[in-house]
Amino acid sequence: MSGGFHIVVCGSLVPDPLQTLEPIDGPNGPALKNEMMLPAVLDPWAGHALFEAAELAKNVPGSKVWLVSLGPKAKLQQLMMSIAQKVSFELVAIDGSAGGFTDPFDVAAILADAIVKIDGLDRSRLLLFGGCASASRDSGVTMQMVAERLDIFDQFLAVDKLTMSSDGSMEILERIEAGRYQVSSCDGAPAMLGWATGSLPEPPNNPQVGMMNMRTVMPALQKAQTAQIGVGGLSYAAVELPKQRRETRVVKDTPAEVVAQEIVDWLKA
Amino acid sequence: MDKILLLAHTLDDGTLPKGAYESLNAALKLAADLGGAAVTVGLLGGDVQSAADSIAACGAASILVVSGEDFATSRYSSDTVAVEALVKEAAPTLVLAPTSSRFSRCLPGAAYRCDGRIETHITGIKVVDGTVQVQRWYYRQRMVATLSRAQRPWFLVIDSGVFEPWQGAAGTADVKALDIAVDDSCRRTRVVGVQTPDSDAQTIRPDAKLLFVAGAGWTKKQADGQLHIKKAEGLILDFINNSKASLGSSKSLVDQSSEGEVISFMSHLNQVGQTGSTPRHPKGLATCCHGEEPHTVGWRFISERRAITLDPNCGWAQGKADVLYVADAFEVIAKANELLAK
Ligand SMILES: Cc1cc2nc3c(=O)[nH]c(=O)nc-3n(C[C@H](O)[C@H](O)[C@H](O)COP(=O)(O)OP(=O)(O)OC[C@H]3O[C@@H](n4cnc5c(N)ncnc54)[C@H](O)[C@@H]3O)c2cc1C
């Protein structure tokens, strides 16, 4: 592809999956207890999208990667300390809630608006990347609505593999039912790819990459616009933790054949 | 008065997926709860007549169809055009559809084009004082919310297994075909095929009665101080084939697949938990797992749960499983395979 791709990755932060989460009633709808204090990580599927973007940019000369993140500025800054060392990108930060209870319709509008304003972005070469779903709202709708707003009508969801041809056309593998892949070919950019796990391991930290990125990350955070984002058109009647706790029967010091018989009986019941 | 549009697409063989019948039932129930809202069915696919015939007796006010070669495959550009047309024709306030890879890709954009809103992974629908409320999970199945919206049309994409499938006699359905033109801009993407894993690697079976979850313990040093990975492979494969189970995995175990000595037929597609899937099966058996993900998030939608682990203090299985066997999974599964093979 002459001139390379302009790859915009949408991704923000989510609470570290190993944290215990508790919903509370906030002033503007549901929120998480101690939300600002919870350790955060890059939303996992968006993270895979970022790593795939960086790899693609490395292989196609002239390409460039932007990471567009809507999240609380202070937390985005913390997050950058870890991910900026992994791959090269230019940050576009928008200061606002990254919580799961916000309205994805409004989130999509904010992200699309930020993308349109990116200086020097060539939308004819645009590959819009994101996760196939977030680990917060987990609805898998935001990227399609961002793409619609950018007039991108070739869209793929739950992508594990993207193969580029020298003429800019692409082959895409999307997860479909029963562990299979749908294979599609697309004429080329512009397109939207919502990534699943992809096929790359998490890149190791590279302090040099970190230093390079930080030169643009800090100014990006400083000039981050504030977005008014909340529950929007949603009204929540309740948000609850599942209450159910099971009475676990513990079976020990029992011969394997007895355990096996019990399991087989249960399976056949 | 509300109007409901039930959307469904056919599979390659022209039949409707099970989820379509479940969503149809959900739509009929919701219509009744709303005091007799009209239900229109919208079908999408290559040739949809036999699918329409299968639900001829459902009592829908009409069955609208968009069919033909351009709609035979699951492609965003043409699917959104089709859904937009169906919604324009039916003018619904509520659009119900089953979760599928095809709808998950196209419905969010279609809802946007219809100036609608969309909620996905719906696990419950009820009407409270005339207001439609839906239930869905947040933070990867950690908490459940009940919510509503005023904006219409409101698209509700329903997870499988939540509603019983609609059942009724097949007949000859009177369908109204919408004549939709698709131009070349919709053909920039072409579906060229489907990759199916090798037969011995076809381990994901969404309709299985049992989800068998394998954890990283299978690849750890055992009592004799040795690794027994080949043996673990054989035991797991025999077990899921003998019991016709679907195979799930913890993240730790699939992450090893990028590192060498591993269970060869395991991939990220098998992973359950926060960054994996949360499949719905009547029973689940976790083996060699230690962690919240396989025991809590990964089997959120598993009804009966049992676990085998060597660790008597496995706090993750306690309170989450119905039965916790403190035992060596290598021994137990070997015996179970003998019994199942009989
Ligand atoms: C960003 C992020 C996302 C995550 N997403 C996921 C996810 O989607 N899914 C997920 O699973 N985890 C997820 N995790 C959690 C994490 O990866 C856990 O470490 C993992 O779930 C634990 O895997 P495990 O139980 O297989 O392995 P281990 O913790 O290593 O447990 C192995 C167990 O096997 C037992 N064992 C060993 N030998 C035997 C034997 N012969 N018989 C019986 N038992 C035996 C041991 O006693 C031990 O309890 C995530 C974490 C992060 C940070």
XYZ file of C-alpha atoms and ligand atoms in Angstrom:
664
model
C 0.000 0.000 0.000
C 1.638 3.248 -1.056
C 1.911 5.738 1.752
C 0.907 3.206 4.408
C -2.115 3.029 6.670
C -3.451 5.462 9.190
C -4.485 3.195 12.021
C -6.651 4.629 14.762
C -7.127 2.376 17.778
C -9.933 3.136 20.214
C -9.169 1.803 23.654
C -9.365 2.848 27.234
C -8.970 1.470 30.693
C -10.923 -1.016 32.748
C -10.503 -2.110 36.358
C -7.874 -4.811 36.723
C -9.838 -8.053 36.232
C -8.463 -9.462 39.456
C -10.125 -6.700 41.525
C -13.343 -7.282 43.408
C -15.939 -4.856 42.101
C -18.964 -3.468 43.884
C -21.643 -1.282 42.312
C -22.845 1.875 44.083
C -25.426 4.540 43.353
C -23.487 7.580 42.191
C -24.866 11.105 41.763
C -25.311 10.481 38.033
C -26.298 6.838 37.968
C -24.531 3.636 38.851
C -20.780 3.579 39.437
C -18.172 1.365 41.055
C -17.155 1.684 44.669
C -13.800 3.493 44.857
C -13.757 3.663 41.078
C -10.957 6.226 40.929
C -8.791 4.182 43.286
C -9.105 0.836 41.539
C -5.987 -0.285 39.699
C -6.690 -0.177 35.982
C -5.387 -1.964 32.921
C -5.740 -1.356 29.214
C -9.033 -2.922 28.148
C -7.787 -6.374 27.062
C -9.337 -6.665 23.584
C -8.492 -3.064 22.763
C -4.978 -3.923 23.899
C -4.776 -6.722 21.356
C -5.978 -4.237 18.735
C -3.190 -1.853 19.682
C -0.518 -4.539 19.454
C -1.831 -5.677 16.082
C -1.893 -2.069 14.867
C 1.709 -1.519 15.901
C 2.826 -4.682 14.155
C 0.998 -3.733 10.977
C 2.485 -0.237 11.043
C 5.946 -1.743 11.430
C 5.438 -3.895 8.348
C 3.853 -1.295 6.081
C 6.173 1.690 5.622
C 4.576 5.095 6.003
C 1.923 3.841 8.432
C 1.095 5.541 11.682
C -0.828 4.536 14.830
C -2.988 6.738 17.040
C -4.547 5.571 20.303
C -7.790 7.387 21.063
C -8.707 7.029 24.731
C -11.691 8.362 26.614
C -10.986 8.091 30.317
C -10.275 10.080 33.471
C -7.107 12.037 32.699
C -5.257 11.071 35.868
C -5.925 7.398 35.305
C -4.997 7.583 31.631
C -1.680 9.045 32.684
C -1.058 6.076 34.998
C -2.046 3.654 32.287
C 0.363 5.263 29.834
C 3.245 4.527 32.225
C 2.803 0.865 31.418
C 1.552 0.701 27.847
C 3.653 3.480 26.339
C 6.666 1.209 26.762
C 5.152 -1.522 24.643
C 4.513 -0.078 21.184
C 4.776 3.238 19.347
C 1.677 5.371 19.030
C 0.430 8.904 19.305
C -2.111 9.440 22.068
C -5.367 11.338 21.607
C -6.819 11.698 25.095
C -10.329 12.755 26.028
C -11.028 13.399 29.681
C -14.225 11.725 30.879
C -15.618 8.581 32.422
C -14.402 5.223 31.132
C -17.032 3.405 33.192
C -19.187 0.604 31.920
C -22.525 2.272 32.680
C -22.133 5.133 30.218
C -24.237 5.180 27.068
C -22.265 3.643 24.186
C -24.169 5.811 21.703
C -22.694 8.929 23.299
C -19.260 7.344 23.695
C -19.235 6.599 19.968
C -20.128 10.215 19.176
C -17.268 11.508 21.343
C -14.722 9.107 19.858
C -15.774 9.821 16.268
C -15.566 13.537 16.919
C -12.038 13.187 18.303
C -10.964 11.081 15.325
C -12.294 13.574 12.785
C -10.211 16.260 14.455
C -6.918 14.350 14.283
C -4.410 16.506 12.479
C -3.117 14.973 9.273
C -5.392 11.929 9.360
C -6.074 10.627 5.850
C -9.456 8.921 6.086
C -9.051 7.162 2.759
C -6.194 5.210 4.365
C -7.933 4.756 7.688
C -8.087 1.441 9.488
C -10.218 1.884 12.578
C -9.277 -0.653 15.247
C -10.810 -1.417 18.611
C -11.737 -4.325 20.821
C -14.673 -6.537 19.854
C -16.159 -5.690 23.249
C -14.984 -3.937 26.391
C -14.402 -5.660 29.693
C -16.605 -3.017 31.323
C -19.830 -2.665 29.328
C -19.136 -5.745 27.232
C -21.692 -4.784 24.633
C -19.642 -4.816 21.433
C -21.539 -1.938 19.828
C -19.328 1.113 20.164
C -16.894 0.493 17.318
C -19.634 -0.077 14.738
C -21.279 3.208 15.683
C -17.956 5.080 15.550
C -17.353 3.589 12.106
C -20.841 4.552 10.903
C -20.183 8.120 11.959
C -16.972 8.036 9.915
C -18.733 6.526 6.880
C -16.847 3.248 7.168
C -19.058 0.444 5.904
C -16.635 -2.449 5.744
C -16.704 -3.737 9.281
C -15.423 -6.864 10.984
C -15.979 -8.101 14.508
C -14.053 -10.539 16.689
C -11.059 -10.522 14.371
C -8.160 -12.830 15.137
C -6.128 -12.362 11.972
C -5.546 -9.719 9.327
C -3.347 -10.471 6.327
C -2.359 -7.633 4.030
C -1.577 -7.986 0.360
C 0.869 -5.716 -1.365
C -2.003 -4.041 -3.244
C -3.638 -2.975 0.033
C -6.391 -5.572 -0.044
C -6.851 -7.669 3.042
C -7.949 -11.067 4.245
C -9.719 -11.130 7.587
C -10.534 -13.989 9.953
C -13.457 -13.350 12.290
C -14.602 -15.660 15.067
C -17.992 -17.167 14.397
C -20.023 -19.869 16.106
C -18.590 -23.184 17.305
C -14.925 -22.238 17.228
C -14.877 -21.519 13.500
C -13.616 -18.560 11.495
C -15.333 -16.664 8.724
C -12.787 -15.717 6.066
C -13.432 -12.495 4.150
C -11.495 -10.473 1.660
C -11.843 -6.709 1.509
C -10.634 -4.301 -1.155
C -8.789 -2.242 1.443
C -9.030 0.812 3.666
C -11.139 2.356 5.022
C -12.368 -0.442 7.257
C -13.182 -1.126 10.886
C -11.810 -4.155 12.706
C -13.019 -5.032 16.212
C -10.354 -7.384 17.501
C -10.614 -10.464 19.652
C -7.331 -11.922 20.904
C -5.453 -11.543 17.642
C -2.376 -13.633 17.189
C 0.400 -11.652 18.858
C 1.779 -12.012 22.369
C 1.933 -8.907 24.565
C 5.104 -7.031 23.530
C 7.822 -6.744 26.164
C 8.548 -3.328 27.676
C 10.980 -1.237 25.695
C 12.169 1.859 27.590
C 13.256 3.525 24.355
C 9.780 3.250 22.895
C 8.475 4.571 26.206
C 10.681 7.670 26.011
C 9.618 8.351 22.425
C 5.936 7.984 23.235
C 6.111 10.090 26.363
C 7.127 13.110 24.309
C 3.682 13.146 22.753
C 1.739 11.516 25.590
C 2.239 14.302 28.126
C 1.155 17.119 25.782
C -1.795 15.005 24.633
C -2.925 14.583 28.225
C -2.473 18.274 28.902
C -4.632 19.323 26.012
C -7.249 16.597 26.526
C -10.737 18.003 26.050
C -13.299 17.260 28.707
C -16.273 15.246 27.503
C -19.614 15.198 29.248
C -20.368 11.519 29.353
C -22.778 9.708 31.599
C -25.628 7.251 31.477
C -27.172 9.288 28.648
C -30.468 7.828 27.532
C -30.234 4.834 29.850
C -32.137 4.629 33.098
C -30.981 2.016 35.522
C -33.560 0.487 37.840
C -30.980 -1.621 39.673
C -27.395 -2.823 39.556
C -26.594 -5.766 41.779
C -23.914 -8.309 42.512
C -25.094 -11.862 42.018
C -26.078 -12.935 45.494
C -26.134 -16.607 45.034
C -23.568 -18.502 47.053
C -23.588 -22.249 46.712
C -23.324 -24.780 49.493
C -20.261 -26.625 48.285
C -20.003 -30.270 49.246
C -16.315 -31.102 49.590
C -15.363 -34.672 48.768
C -11.877 -35.738 49.818
C -9.882 -38.825 50.742
C -12.045 -40.741 48.312
C -10.600 -43.227 45.794
C -10.428 -41.990 42.217
C -12.760 -44.705 40.942
C -15.466 -43.654 43.400
C -15.142 -40.014 42.371
C -15.168 -41.024 38.703
C -18.308 -43.124 39.173
C -20.057 -40.251 40.932
C -19.142 -37.851 38.123
C -20.257 -40.258 35.415
C -23.577 -40.860 37.219
C -24.079 -37.115 37.452
C -23.311 -36.646 33.754
C -25.795 -39.332 32.803
C -28.536 -38.138 35.177
C -48.883 1.228 21.184
C -45.694 -0.765 20.869
C -44.833 -2.665 17.726
C -42.280 -5.445 17.843
C -40.038 -6.563 15.013
C -38.367 -9.924 15.508
C -35.275 -10.229 13.330
C -33.698 -13.520 12.364
C -31.242 -14.718 9.754
C -30.921 -18.158 8.260
C -27.899 -20.430 8.479
C -26.085 -21.726 5.395
C -28.516 -24.645 5.113
C -31.536 -22.344 5.092
C -32.700 -23.212 8.600
C -33.034 -20.794 11.475
C -30.617 -21.065 14.398
C -32.056 -22.156 17.739
C -31.611 -18.624 19.078
C -34.078 -17.345 16.489
C -36.849 -19.529 17.910
C -35.897 -18.430 21.421
C -36.074 -14.762 20.451
C -39.368 -15.369 18.685
C -40.750 -16.741 21.925
C -39.363 -13.732 23.774
C -41.051 -11.406 21.266
C -44.422 -13.157 21.593
C -44.220 -13.095 25.371
C -43.233 -9.438 25.417
C -46.086 -8.602 23.050
C -48.544 -10.264 25.429
C -47.019 -8.501 28.455
C -47.453 -5.206 26.633
C -51.146 -5.899 26.286
C -51.178 -7.290 22.793
C -48.501 -5.490 20.774
C -48.262 -6.570 17.128
C -45.293 -8.732 16.193
C -43.758 -8.603 12.730
C -41.041 -11.056 11.743
C -38.148 -9.907 9.544
C -36.060 -12.623 7.912
C -32.699 -12.244 6.234
C -30.770 -14.797 4.201
C -30.119 -16.412 0.845
C -33.354 -18.354 0.532
C -35.634 -17.902 3.505
C -38.926 -19.518 2.491
C -38.454 -22.763 4.414
C -37.344 -20.801 7.475
C -40.505 -18.702 7.158
C -42.580 -21.870 6.769
C -41.139 -23.228 10.002
C -42.699 -20.332 11.925
C -45.832 -19.952 9.802
C -48.033 -20.667 12.809
C -46.409 -18.212 15.212
C -49.159 -15.635 14.885
C -47.006 -12.810 13.504
C -48.913 -9.975 11.845
C -46.639 -10.360 8.831
C -43.359 -11.919 7.755
C -41.066 -9.565 5.860
C -38.078 -10.995 4.050
C -34.893 -9.742 2.459
C -33.278 -12.537 0.508
C -31.088 -13.344 -2.447
C -27.446 -13.880 -3.213
C -26.265 -10.607 -1.703
C -27.827 -11.578 1.617
C -26.730 -15.192 1.693
C -23.511 -14.411 3.512
C -22.830 -12.619 6.731
C -21.424 -9.246 5.652
C -21.735 -5.903 7.405
C -22.406 -3.689 4.399
C -25.292 -5.685 2.934
C -26.699 -6.842 6.286
C -27.065 -3.279 7.559
C -28.876 -2.265 4.369
C -31.255 -5.201 4.799
C -31.965 -4.541 8.470
C -32.481 -0.847 7.834
C -35.064 -1.691 5.155
C -36.871 -4.185 7.397
C -37.050 -1.631 10.200
C -38.323 1.102 7.852
C -41.044 -1.209 6.560
C -42.162 -2.525 9.946
C -41.750 0.781 11.836
C -41.304 -0.987 15.184
C -40.706 0.526 18.596
C -38.840 -2.580 19.729
C -36.555 -4.784 17.653
C -35.674 -8.178 19.112
C -32.971 -10.440 17.704
C -30.867 -13.393 18.817
C -27.152 -13.017 19.539
C -25.090 -14.444 16.684
C -21.811 -13.468 15.094
C -23.757 -12.062 12.151
C -26.105 -9.889 14.187
C -23.384 -8.873 16.650
C -21.469 -7.401 13.734
C -24.259 -5.603 11.904
C -27.030 -4.631 14.326
C -25.190 -1.842 16.185
C -24.579 0.019 12.919
C -28.082 -0.726 11.686
C -29.561 0.648 14.935
C -27.500 3.782 14.451
C -28.834 4.231 10.914
C -32.400 3.861 12.152
C -31.759 6.539 14.771
C -32.308 3.814 17.320
C -30.380 2.535 20.302
C -29.146 -0.943 21.036
C -28.502 -3.156 24.023
C -26.790 -6.512 23.575
C -26.352 -9.678 25.662
C -29.843 -9.356 27.077
C -30.511 -12.006 29.721
C -34.037 -10.987 30.715
C -36.955 -8.807 29.610
C -39.936 -7.710 31.685
C -42.634 -5.087 31.645
C -43.017 -3.034 34.835
C -45.871 -0.527 34.945
C -45.972 -0.485 31.182
C -42.209 0.117 30.842
C -39.971 -2.423 29.140
C -36.986 -3.253 31.330
C -34.124 -5.464 30.272
C -31.458 -7.253 32.204
C -27.817 -7.490 31.181
C -24.479 -8.061 32.864
C -21.664 -5.554 33.284
C -17.946 -5.871 33.941
C -17.844 -9.263 32.307
C -20.598 -10.986 34.250
C -19.646 -9.522 37.617
C -22.827 -7.526 38.204
C -26.255 -7.483 36.704
C -28.288 -4.394 35.822
C -31.935 -3.786 35.084
C -32.444 -0.852 32.759
C -34.692 0.886 30.290
C -34.549 3.528 27.584
C -37.003 6.000 26.106
C -35.511 6.213 22.600
C -37.180 4.103 19.898
C -36.606 1.943 17.983
C -34.808 0.051 20.720
C -32.844 -2.982 19.545
C -32.536 -5.813 22.062
C -30.115 -8.578 21.182
C -30.899 -11.610 23.303
C -28.357 -14.158 24.528
C -28.978 -17.787 23.747
C -30.497 -20.089 26.341
C -32.422 -17.347 28.127
C -35.838 -18.131 26.615
C -37.318 -21.459 25.633
C -37.482 -21.893 21.860
C -40.849 -21.313 20.196
C -42.432 -24.543 19.030
C -45.235 -24.923 16.572
C -46.278 -26.649 13.426
C -44.682 -25.716 10.131
C -46.965 -24.440 7.405
C -46.845 -22.366 4.301
C -45.914 -18.841 5.218
C -47.199 -15.858 3.336
C -44.161 -13.612 3.118
C -43.695 -10.093 1.887
C -40.372 -9.732 0.073
C -38.650 -6.369 0.181
C -36.835 -5.594 -2.998
C -33.513 -4.185 -1.879
C -30.845 -3.102 -4.269
C -27.258 -3.481 -3.171
C -24.667 -1.542 -5.099
C -20.997 -2.271 -5.635
C -19.971 -0.201 -2.633
C -21.524 -2.998 -0.548
C -19.430 -5.603 -2.341
C -15.976 -4.337 -1.352
C -16.007 -7.194 1.138
C -16.549 -10.760 -0.009
C -16.984 -13.712 2.286
C -14.725 -16.357 0.852
C -15.320 -19.216 3.241
C -15.292 -20.692 6.682
C -12.339 -22.291 8.421
C -13.302 -25.221 10.577
C -10.779 -26.662 12.986
C -9.482 -30.183 12.272
C -11.956 -32.747 13.453
C -9.992 -33.687 16.574
C -9.623 -29.991 17.347
C -13.311 -29.284 17.025
C -13.768 -28.984 20.732
C -16.222 -26.107 21.050
C -19.765 -27.419 21.058
C -22.233 -24.702 22.032
C -25.138 -27.136 22.392
C -23.303 -29.625 24.621
C -24.833 -30.593 27.975
C -21.450 -30.283 29.680
C -18.738 -27.634 29.678
C -15.437 -29.234 30.649
C -12.968 -26.586 31.814
C -9.282 -27.465 31.823
C -6.865 -25.368 33.868
C -3.116 -24.885 33.847
C -2.680 -27.651 36.422
C -2.784 -30.184 33.594
C 0.566 -28.878 32.397
C 2.266 -28.561 35.777
C 4.692 -30.951 37.412
C 2.804 -33.759 39.060
C 3.458 -35.801 42.232
C 6.331 -37.651 40.552
C 8.020 -34.340 39.753
C 7.429 -34.773 36.013
C 5.315 -33.118 33.356
C 2.709 -35.321 31.690
C 1.433 -33.169 28.890
C 0.885 -35.852 26.267
C -1.009 -37.883 28.811
C -3.097 -34.852 29.757
C -3.923 -34.288 26.097
C -5.115 -37.843 25.676
C -7.207 -37.788 28.851
C -8.886 -34.489 28.026
C -9.605 -35.391 24.425
C -10.993 -38.809 25.348
C -13.134 -37.271 28.044
C -14.716 -34.592 25.886
C -15.299 -37.068 23.085
C -16.752 -39.725 25.403
C -18.988 -37.255 27.188
C -19.697 -35.070 24.109
C -18.652 -32.088 26.192
C -17.573 -28.672 25.005
C -14.026 -27.790 26.004
C -13.272 -24.610 27.917
C -9.953 -23.471 29.256
C -8.526 -21.018 31.750
C -6.472 -18.138 30.422
C -3.278 -19.499 31.948
C -3.582 -22.703 29.997
C -4.265 -21.142 26.596
C -1.617 -18.480 27.087
C 0.908 -21.288 27.234
C -0.015 -22.240 23.680
C 2.151 -19.390 22.448
C 5.072 -20.704 24.482
C 5.776 -24.273 23.415
C 4.944 -27.441 25.328
C 1.213 -27.366 25.468
C -2.127 -28.996 24.952
C -2.089 -28.948 21.168
C -5.797 -28.599 20.479
C -6.306 -25.680 22.864
C -6.605 -22.113 21.593
C -7.878 -18.733 22.756
C -11.236 -19.696 21.317
C -11.573 -22.169 24.190
C -10.849 -19.599 26.873
C -13.592 -18.906 29.376
C -13.653 -16.001 31.790
C -13.374 -12.267 31.624
C -11.384 -12.099 28.438
C -12.801 -15.324 27.125
C -16.355 -16.494 26.715
C -19.131 -17.205 29.195
C -20.966 -20.057 27.503
C -24.298 -21.412 28.639
C -24.519 -25.151 29.397
C -26.601 -27.154 31.892
C -23.517 -28.644 33.601
C -19.895 -27.693 34.114
C -16.850 -29.585 35.363
C -13.682 -27.615 36.138
C -10.418 -29.517 36.377
C -7.007 -28.323 37.523
C -8.155 -24.723 37.813
C -7.399 -22.275 40.545
C -8.861 -18.850 40.130
C -11.907 -16.721 40.056
C -12.117 -16.597 36.287
C -12.735 -20.239 35.478
C -14.820 -20.746 38.617
C -16.937 -17.630 38.675
C -16.998 -15.596 35.514
C -16.426 -18.435 33.069
C -19.302 -20.465 34.392
C -21.695 -17.669 35.295
C -24.278 -19.293 33.038
C -23.572 -22.902 34.000
C -26.361 -24.377 36.121
C -24.814 -27.381 37.869
C -21.115 -27.097 38.656
C -18.469 -29.471 39.925
C -14.708 -29.096 40.252
C -11.701 -31.365 40.651
C -8.548 -29.930 42.135
C -5.666 -31.121 44.285
C -5.847 -28.011 46.384
C -8.172 -28.605 49.367
C -8.198 -24.866 50.074
C -9.205 -23.765 46.594
C -11.243 -20.779 47.723
C -12.504 -20.138 44.223
C -14.431 -23.366 43.931
C -15.862 -23.045 47.451
C -19.212 -21.331 47.280
C -19.200 -21.484 43.488
C -19.295 -25.198 42.810
C -21.944 -27.612 44.061
C -19.347 -30.307 44.599
C -15.595 -29.946 45.002
C -13.580 -33.125 44.598
C -10.170 -32.858 46.172
C -8.532 -35.450 43.965
C -5.986 -36.003 41.237
C -7.652 -35.122 37.938
C -5.312 -37.424 36.007
C -6.569 -40.407 37.992
C -10.221 -39.395 38.103
C -10.522 -38.565 34.419
C -8.725 -41.786 33.433
C -11.277 -43.785 35.444
C -14.158 -41.715 34.151
C -13.020 -42.389 30.585
C -13.067 -46.140 31.266
C -16.618 -45.867 32.598
C -17.823 -43.633 29.770
C -16.336 -45.903 27.123
C -18.315 -48.910 28.406
C -6.212 -8.895 32.115
C -6.551 -10.242 32.681
C -7.547 -10.997 32.073
C -7.857 -12.277 32.538
N -8.800 -12.991 31.871
C -8.993 -14.292 32.227
C -9.891 -15.135 31.479
O -10.553 -14.710 30.538
N -9.990 -16.426 31.853
C -9.275 -16.963 32.887
O -9.380 -18.163 33.144
N -8.464 -16.189 33.621
C -8.301 -14.873 33.327
N -7.457 -14.104 34.076
C -6.905 -14.659 35.335
C -5.574 -15.387 35.275
O -4.985 -15.603 34.084
C -5.557 -16.630 36.200
O -4.253 -16.711 36.578
C -6.006 -17.962 35.608
O -7.396 -17.985 35.439
C -5.634 -19.136 36.478
O -5.588 -20.277 35.644
P -5.580 -21.765 36.129
O -6.642 -21.937 37.142
O -5.644 -22.627 34.933
O -4.094 -22.001 36.683
P -3.412 -22.100 38.100
O -3.734 -20.911 38.930
O -1.996 -22.363 37.790
O -4.068 -23.356 38.805
C -3.710 -24.660 38.554
C -4.450 -25.589 39.526
O -4.308 -26.906 39.108
C -4.257 -27.745 40.252
N -3.690 -29.044 39.854
C -2.439 -29.317 39.438
N -2.319 -30.644 39.155
C -3.519 -31.207 39.401
C -4.029 -32.535 39.330
N -3.289 -33.577 38.947
N -5.313 -32.754 39.665
C -6.117 -31.723 40.075
N -5.676 -30.456 40.168
C -4.401 -30.200 39.847
C -3.436 -26.941 41.224
O -3.638 -27.360 42.541
C -3.954 -25.535 40.943
O -5.036 -25.264 41.811
C -7.175 -12.802 33.666
C -6.200 -12.020 34.305
C -5.892 -10.765 33.848
C -4.847 -9.957 34.568
